[in-house]
Coordinates of C-alpha atoms in Angstrom, one line a residue:
M164 CA 0.0 0.0 -0.1
K165 CA 1.0 3.7 -0.2
I166 CA 1.3 5.0 3.3
F167 CA 1.8 8.6 4.4
L168 CA 3.7 8.6 7.6
A169 CA 3.6 11.8 9.7
G170 CA 6.5 11.9 12.1
A171 CA 8.6 9.4 10.2
S172 CA 11.8 10.7 11.5
G173 CA 10.9 10.2 15.2
T174 CA 12.0 7.3 17.4
I175 CA 9.0 5.1 16.7
G176 CA 8.4 6.6 13.2
S177 CA 11.8 5.4 11.8
Q178 CA 11.1 1.9 13.3
I179 CA 7.7 1.8 11.5
V180 CA 9.3 2.9 8.3
V181 CA 11.8 0.0 8.3
Q182 CA 9.1 -2.5 9.0
L183 CA 6.6 -1.1 6.5
V184 CA 9.3 -1.1 3.7
A185 CA 10.3 -4.6 4.7
R186 CA 6.8 -5.8 4.1
G187 CA 6.6 -4.3 0.6
H188 CA 4.7 -1.0 1.3
E189 CA 5.6 2.3 -0.3
V190 CA 6.2 5.0 2.5
V191 CA 6.1 8.8 2.1
G192 CA 7.5 10.0 5.5
T193 CA 7.4 13.5 6.8
T194 CA 9.9 15.4 8.8
R195 CA 10.3 19.0 10.0
S196 CA 14.0 19.1 9.2
A197 CA 15.8 19.0 5.9
T198 CA 18.8 17.5 7.7
K199 CA 16.7 14.2 8.3
T200 CA 15.7 13.6 4.7
G201 CA 18.8 11.7 3.9
A202 CA 18.3 9.3 6.8
L203 CA 14.7 8.6 5.8
R204 CA 15.9 7.8 2.3
L205 CA 18.3 5.3 3.6
L206 CA 15.5 3.6 5.5
G207 CA 13.6 3.3 2.3
A208 CA 11.0 6.1 2.6
E209 CA 10.4 9.1 0.2
P210 CA 10.9 12.0 2.5
V211 CA 8.9 15.2 2.5
I212 CA 9.3 18.3 4.7
V213 CA 6.0 19.3 6.3
D214 CA 5.0 21.8 8.9
A215 CA 2.2 19.8 10.6
L216 CA 0.6 23.0 12.0
D217 CA 0.2 24.5 8.6
P218 CA -3.0 23.1 7.0
E219 CA -1.9 24.1 3.6
S220 CA 1.5 22.3 4.0
V221 CA -0.3 19.2 5.2
A222 CA -3.0 19.2 2.4
D223 CA -0.4 19.8 -0.4
A224 CA 1.9 16.9 0.9
V225 CA -0.9 14.5 1.3
A226 CA -2.5 15.4 -2.1
K227 CA 0.7 14.9 -3.8
A228 CA 1.4 11.5 -2.1
E229 CA -2.2 10.1 -2.7
P230 CA -1.9 7.5 0.0
E231 CA -4.3 4.7 1.0
V232 CA -3.4 4.9 4.7
I233 CA -2.2 7.7 6.9
V234 CA -0.2 7.0 10.1
H235 CA -0.1 10.0 12.5
Q236 CA 3.0 9.7 14.9
L237 CA 3.5 13.4 15.5
T238 CA 4.9 14.5 18.7
A239 CA 7.5 17.1 19.8
L240 CA 9.1 14.6 22.1
S241 CA 11.5 12.8 19.9
G242 CA 15.2 12.4 20.8
P243 CA 16.8 13.0 24.3
I244 CA 14.5 15.1 26.4
N245 CA 15.8 17.9 28.5
F246 CA 13.7 18.3 31.6
R247 CA 14.0 22.1 31.5
Q248 CA 12.4 22.0 28.0
Y249 CA 9.7 19.4 28.9
K250 CA 6.9 21.9 29.4
L251 CA 7.6 23.4 25.9
M252 CA 7.7 20.2 24.2
G253 CA 4.6 19.1 25.9
A254 CA 2.7 22.2 24.8
A255 CA 4.0 21.6 21.3
T256 CA 2.9 17.9 21.4
N257 CA -0.5 19.0 22.6
R258 CA -1.0 21.2 19.5
L259 CA 0.1 18.3 17.3
R260 CA -2.5 16.0 18.8
T261 CA -5.2 18.7 18.3
E262 CA -4.6 20.9 15.4
G263 CA -2.2 18.6 13.7
T264 CA -4.8 15.8 13.9
D265 CA -7.4 18.1 12.4
H266 CA -5.1 19.0 9.5
L267 CA -4.2 15.4 8.7
L268 CA -7.8 14.2 9.0
A269 CA -8.9 16.9 6.6
A270 CA -6.3 16.1 4.1
A271 CA -7.0 12.4 4.5
R272 CA -10.7 12.9 3.8
A273 CA -9.9 15.0 0.6
V274 CA -7.9 12.3 -1.1
G275 CA -10.1 9.3 0.1
V276 CA -7.8 7.7 2.6
R277 CA -9.3 4.3 3.7
R278 CA -7.5 3.9 7.0
F279 CA -6.2 6.4 9.5
V280 CA -3.9 5.2 12.4
A281 CA -2.9 7.7 15.2
Q282 CA -0.7 7.5 18.2
S283 CA -2.2 7.8 21.7
N284 CA -0.8 6.5 24.9
A285 CA -1.9 4.7 28.1
Q286 CA -0.5 6.9 30.7
W287 CA -3.7 8.4 31.7
M288 CA -6.2 5.6 31.9
E289 CA -9.0 6.3 34.3
R290 CA -7.8 5.7 37.8
T291 CA -10.6 3.4 38.9
G292 CA -11.4 -0.1 38.0
G293 CA -8.4 -2.3 39.0
P294 CA -4.7 -2.3 38.0
V295 CA -5.2 -3.1 34.4
A296 CA -7.6 -1.7 31.8
D297 CA -8.7 -3.0 28.4
E298 CA -10.0 -0.9 25.4
D299 CA -13.3 -0.3 27.1
G300 CA -11.5 1.8 29.7
R301 CA -11.5 5.5 29.2
I302 CA -9.0 8.4 29.5
E303 CA -9.0 9.8 33.1
P304 CA -11.9 12.4 33.3
N305 CA -10.5 14.3 36.2
P306 CA -6.7 14.5 35.9
P307 CA -4.5 16.6 38.0
A308 CA -4.5 20.2 37.1
D309 CA -0.9 20.1 35.8
A310 CA -1.8 17.3 33.4
A311 CA -5.2 18.6 32.3
E312 CA -4.0 20.0 28.9
A313 CA -2.1 16.9 28.0
V314 CA -5.0 14.6 28.9
A315 CA -7.4 16.8 27.1
A316 CA -5.3 16.5 24.0
L317 CA -5.1 12.8 24.1
R318 CA -8.9 12.7 24.5
Y319 CA -9.4 15.0 21.6
L320 CA -7.2 13.0 19.2
E321 CA -9.0 9.6 20.3
D322 CA -12.5 11.1 19.8
S323 CA -11.5 12.8 16.6
V324 CA -9.9 9.7 14.9
T325 CA -12.3 7.1 16.1
G326 CA -15.3 9.2 15.3
I327 CA -14.8 9.4 11.5
T328 CA -17.2 7.5 9.3
W329 CA -15.5 7.8 6.0
A330 CA -12.5 5.6 6.8
E331 CA -11.2 3.2 9.6
G332 CA -10.1 5.5 12.3
I333 CA -7.8 3.8 14.7
A334 CA -6.1 5.0 17.8
L335 CA -3.2 3.1 19.4
R336 CA -2.6 3.5 23.1
Y337 CA 0.9 2.7 23.6
G338 CA 2.6 1.6 26.8
G339 CA 5.9 3.3 27.7
F340 CA 8.6 2.8 25.1
Y341 CA 11.9 1.3 25.9
G342 CA 14.8 0.1 23.6
P343 CA 17.0 1.9 21.1
G344 CA 16.3 5.5 20.5
T345 CA 14.2 6.0 23.5
S346 CA 14.8 7.4 26.9
I347 CA 15.3 3.9 28.3
S348 CA 18.2 2.4 26.5
T349 CA 22.0 2.1 27.0
A350 CA 22.8 5.2 24.8
P351 CA 24.9 7.7 26.6
D352 CA 22.2 10.5 26.0
A353 CA 19.3 8.3 27.1
M354 CA 17.4 10.4 29.6
M355 CA 16.0 7.8 31.9
A356 CA 19.2 5.9 32.0
E357 CA 21.1 9.1 32.9
E358 CA 18.6 10.1 35.6
L359 CA 18.9 6.6 37.1
R360 CA 22.6 6.6 37.2
K361 CA 22.6 10.0 39.0
R362 CA 19.9 8.6 41.3
R363 CA 17.5 11.3 40.3
S364 CA 14.7 9.0 39.3
P365 CA 13.2 7.8 42.7
I366 CA 10.3 5.6 43.6
V367 CA 7.6 7.9 44.8
G368 CA 5.6 7.1 47.8
G369 CA 4.7 3.4 47.7
G370 CA 5.6 3.1 44.0
G371 CA 2.3 1.4 43.4
G372 CA 1.5 3.0 40.1
V373 CA 1.2 0.3 37.5
L374 CA 2.9 0.8 34.1
S375 CA 2.7 -1.1 31.0
L376 CA 5.9 -1.0 28.8
V377 CA 6.6 -2.0 25.3
H378 CA 9.9 -2.5 23.4
I379 CA 10.0 0.0 20.5
T380 CA 10.2 -2.7 17.7
D381 CA 7.2 -4.4 19.2
A382 CA 5.3 -1.0 19.2
A383 CA 6.2 -0.7 15.5
S384 CA 5.1 -4.1 14.5
A385 CA 1.7 -3.5 16.3
T386 CA 1.3 -0.2 14.3
V387 CA 2.1 -2.1 11.0
A388 CA -0.5 -4.7 11.9
A389 CA -3.0 -1.9 12.5
V390 CA -2.1 -0.4 9.1
E391 CA -2.5 -3.6 7.2
R392 CA -5.7 -5.0 8.9
G393 CA -7.0 -2.8 11.7
R394 CA -10.6 -2.0 12.3
A395 CA -12.0 1.3 13.5
G396 CA -11.6 1.8 17.2
I397 CA -9.0 1.7 20.0
Y398 CA -6.1 -0.9 20.4
H399 CA -3.7 -1.2 23.3
V400 CA -0.1 -1.8 22.6
A401 CA 2.0 -3.1 25.5
D402 CA 3.8 -6.2 26.7
D403 CA 2.1 -8.9 28.8
D404 CA 3.6 -7.9 32.1
P405 CA 2.1 -4.6 33.6
A406 CA 3.9 -4.0 36.8
P407 CA 4.1 -1.5 39.6
V408 CA 6.9 1.1 39.4
R409 CA 8.5 -0.3 42.6
D410 CA 9.0 -3.6 40.8
W411 CA 10.3 -2.6 37.3
L412 CA 12.4 0.6 38.2
P413 CA 14.9 -1.3 40.4
D414 CA 15.4 -3.9 37.7
L415 CA 16.1 -1.3 35.1
A416 CA 18.6 0.4 37.4
R417 CA 20.3 -3.0 38.0
V418 CA 20.5 -3.7 34.2
L419 CA 22.0 -0.2 33.6
G420 CA 24.6 -0.7 36.3
A421 CA 23.1 2.0 38.5
K422 CA 22.5 1.9 42.3
P423 CA 18.9 1.1 43.4
P424 CA 16.6 4.1 43.1
R425 CA 15.8 6.1 46.3
R426 CA 12.5 6.2 47.8
V427 CA 11.0 9.7 48.2
P428 CA 7.8 10.7 50.0
A429 CA 4.9 11.8 47.7
W430 CA 4.5 15.1 49.5
L431 CA 8.1 16.1 48.7
V432 CA 7.8 15.2 45.0
R433 CA 4.4 16.8 44.8
A434 CA 6.0 20.1 46.0
L435 CA 9.0 19.8 43.7
A436 CA 7.6 18.3 40.5
G437 CA 3.8 18.7 40.7
T438 CA 0.7 16.5 41.2
A439 CA 0.9 14.7 37.9
A440 CA 4.3 13.1 38.6
V441 CA 3.0 11.8 41.9
D442 CA -0.2 10.5 40.3
M443 CA 1.6 8.6 37.6
M444 CA 4.0 6.9 40.2
T445 CA 1.4 6.0 42.6
R446 CA -2.0 5.7 40.8
A447 CA -1.3 4.8 37.2
R448 CA -3.0 1.7 35.6
G449 CA -1.6 -0.8 33.2
I450 CA -3.2 -2.1 30.0
S451 CA -4.2 -5.3 28.4
S452 CA -3.3 -5.9 24.8
E453 CA -5.2 -9.2 24.4
K454 CA -7.5 -7.5 21.7
T455 CA -4.6 -6.4 19.6
K456 CA -3.1 -9.8 19.7
R457 CA -6.3 -11.5 18.9
E458 CA -7.7 -9.3 16.2
L459 CA -4.4 -8.2 14.6
G460 CA -2.4 -11.4 15.0
W461 CA 0.2 -9.3 16.9
T462 CA 3.1 -11.3 18.3
L463 CA 5.5 -9.7 20.8
Q464 CA 9.3 -10.2 20.4
Y465 CA 9.6 -9.2 24.1
P466 CA 6.6 -10.3 26.1
S467 CA 7.9 -8.9 29.3
W468 CA 10.2 -6.1 30.3
R469 CA 12.0 -8.5 32.4
T470 CA 13.8 -10.1 29.3
G471 CA 13.4 -6.9 27.3
F472 CA 15.6 -4.9 29.7
A473 CA 18.2 -7.6 29.8
K474 CA 18.3 -8.2 26.0
G475 CA 16.7 -5.3 24.2
L476 CA 18.1 -2.0 25.4
E477 CA 21.2 -1.8 23.1

C-alpha cells in the first residue's frame, strides 16, 4: 500500500518505516528538518518536509502522495528530552495532537484515505477499576491540574480519529517505550538511564502506580499490523507484564549498572515536580493488549520487560 507517515523521523516513526518497507509498502515520510531527509531515504522512505501545524502544507503533501493509509506519529518529544524543556515540548505535542490531527484528517478525507492510524498513549487511563484496563477503559476524566491540557489533547485525538465515518479510524494507546532511540536504553544520552545513574529517578511514595511497557520494535510491529488489517476503534499496545513502578524501576537500574533508586515521600515530589508526577508513580493503571493480539495477529518479540531490559536496550 501507499502510506503517508507523519512523524517518520521520530523514534517510533523510523522503526515503522523500516518494518513497512520490509513488508513491501511504499512509504512517504514527513519530517520537520531538511537534515533528516537523507536518513529517511536510507530507511527506504520518500521524505517530504512538512509543517504539521500549517494546514496548507499538510494538504499539499498528502494530495501529492495520494496515500491509501495515513499514520499519525507526530509529537515534539523525539530524541533525548531535557527536563528544562519538557513543558515547552509538552505544549507543542498537545498542539500536534489537536491542530495537527485536524489537518491530517482533513487532508485524508480530501484524498479518500481508507485507514487512519494515530498515536495515543496509556499513561492516563481512568484511575478506577483495578490495576489493568482493556480498550473499554476511558481516559481519566479528572486528571491533576498540571496534566489537564495533555490529557485533554489525548482525548481530543482519540475522539476525533475514532469518530470518523469515511474511513477506518484507529487510535493506538501505547505503553511506555523502551529500547534503542528511547529514553530507556543504553545510549549515553538516554534520559531515563542518565537520571537513574545519577539517582534522580526515585520511587515515589509506595511506587504502586502500574505501568505497561513495550519495546520500540514491538510497538512498531503492532502499528504495522493496524495499518494492514486494523478496524475502527482503539487498540492497546504493550507487553504482557504490567507492573508497579516499585518492581520494574529497580530492575532497570540494575540492568543499567546503576544503584537502586531512592524512595522519596509523595509530598516532597508533589512540592517539587507537581501532582501529575506523583499521580503517575502512585495511581497509574496498566493495560491489556489481548484485543490487539487476537484481532491483529500481533506477536511480541519481548513479552515482558524482564527479558526486554536484559536483551533489548542496546
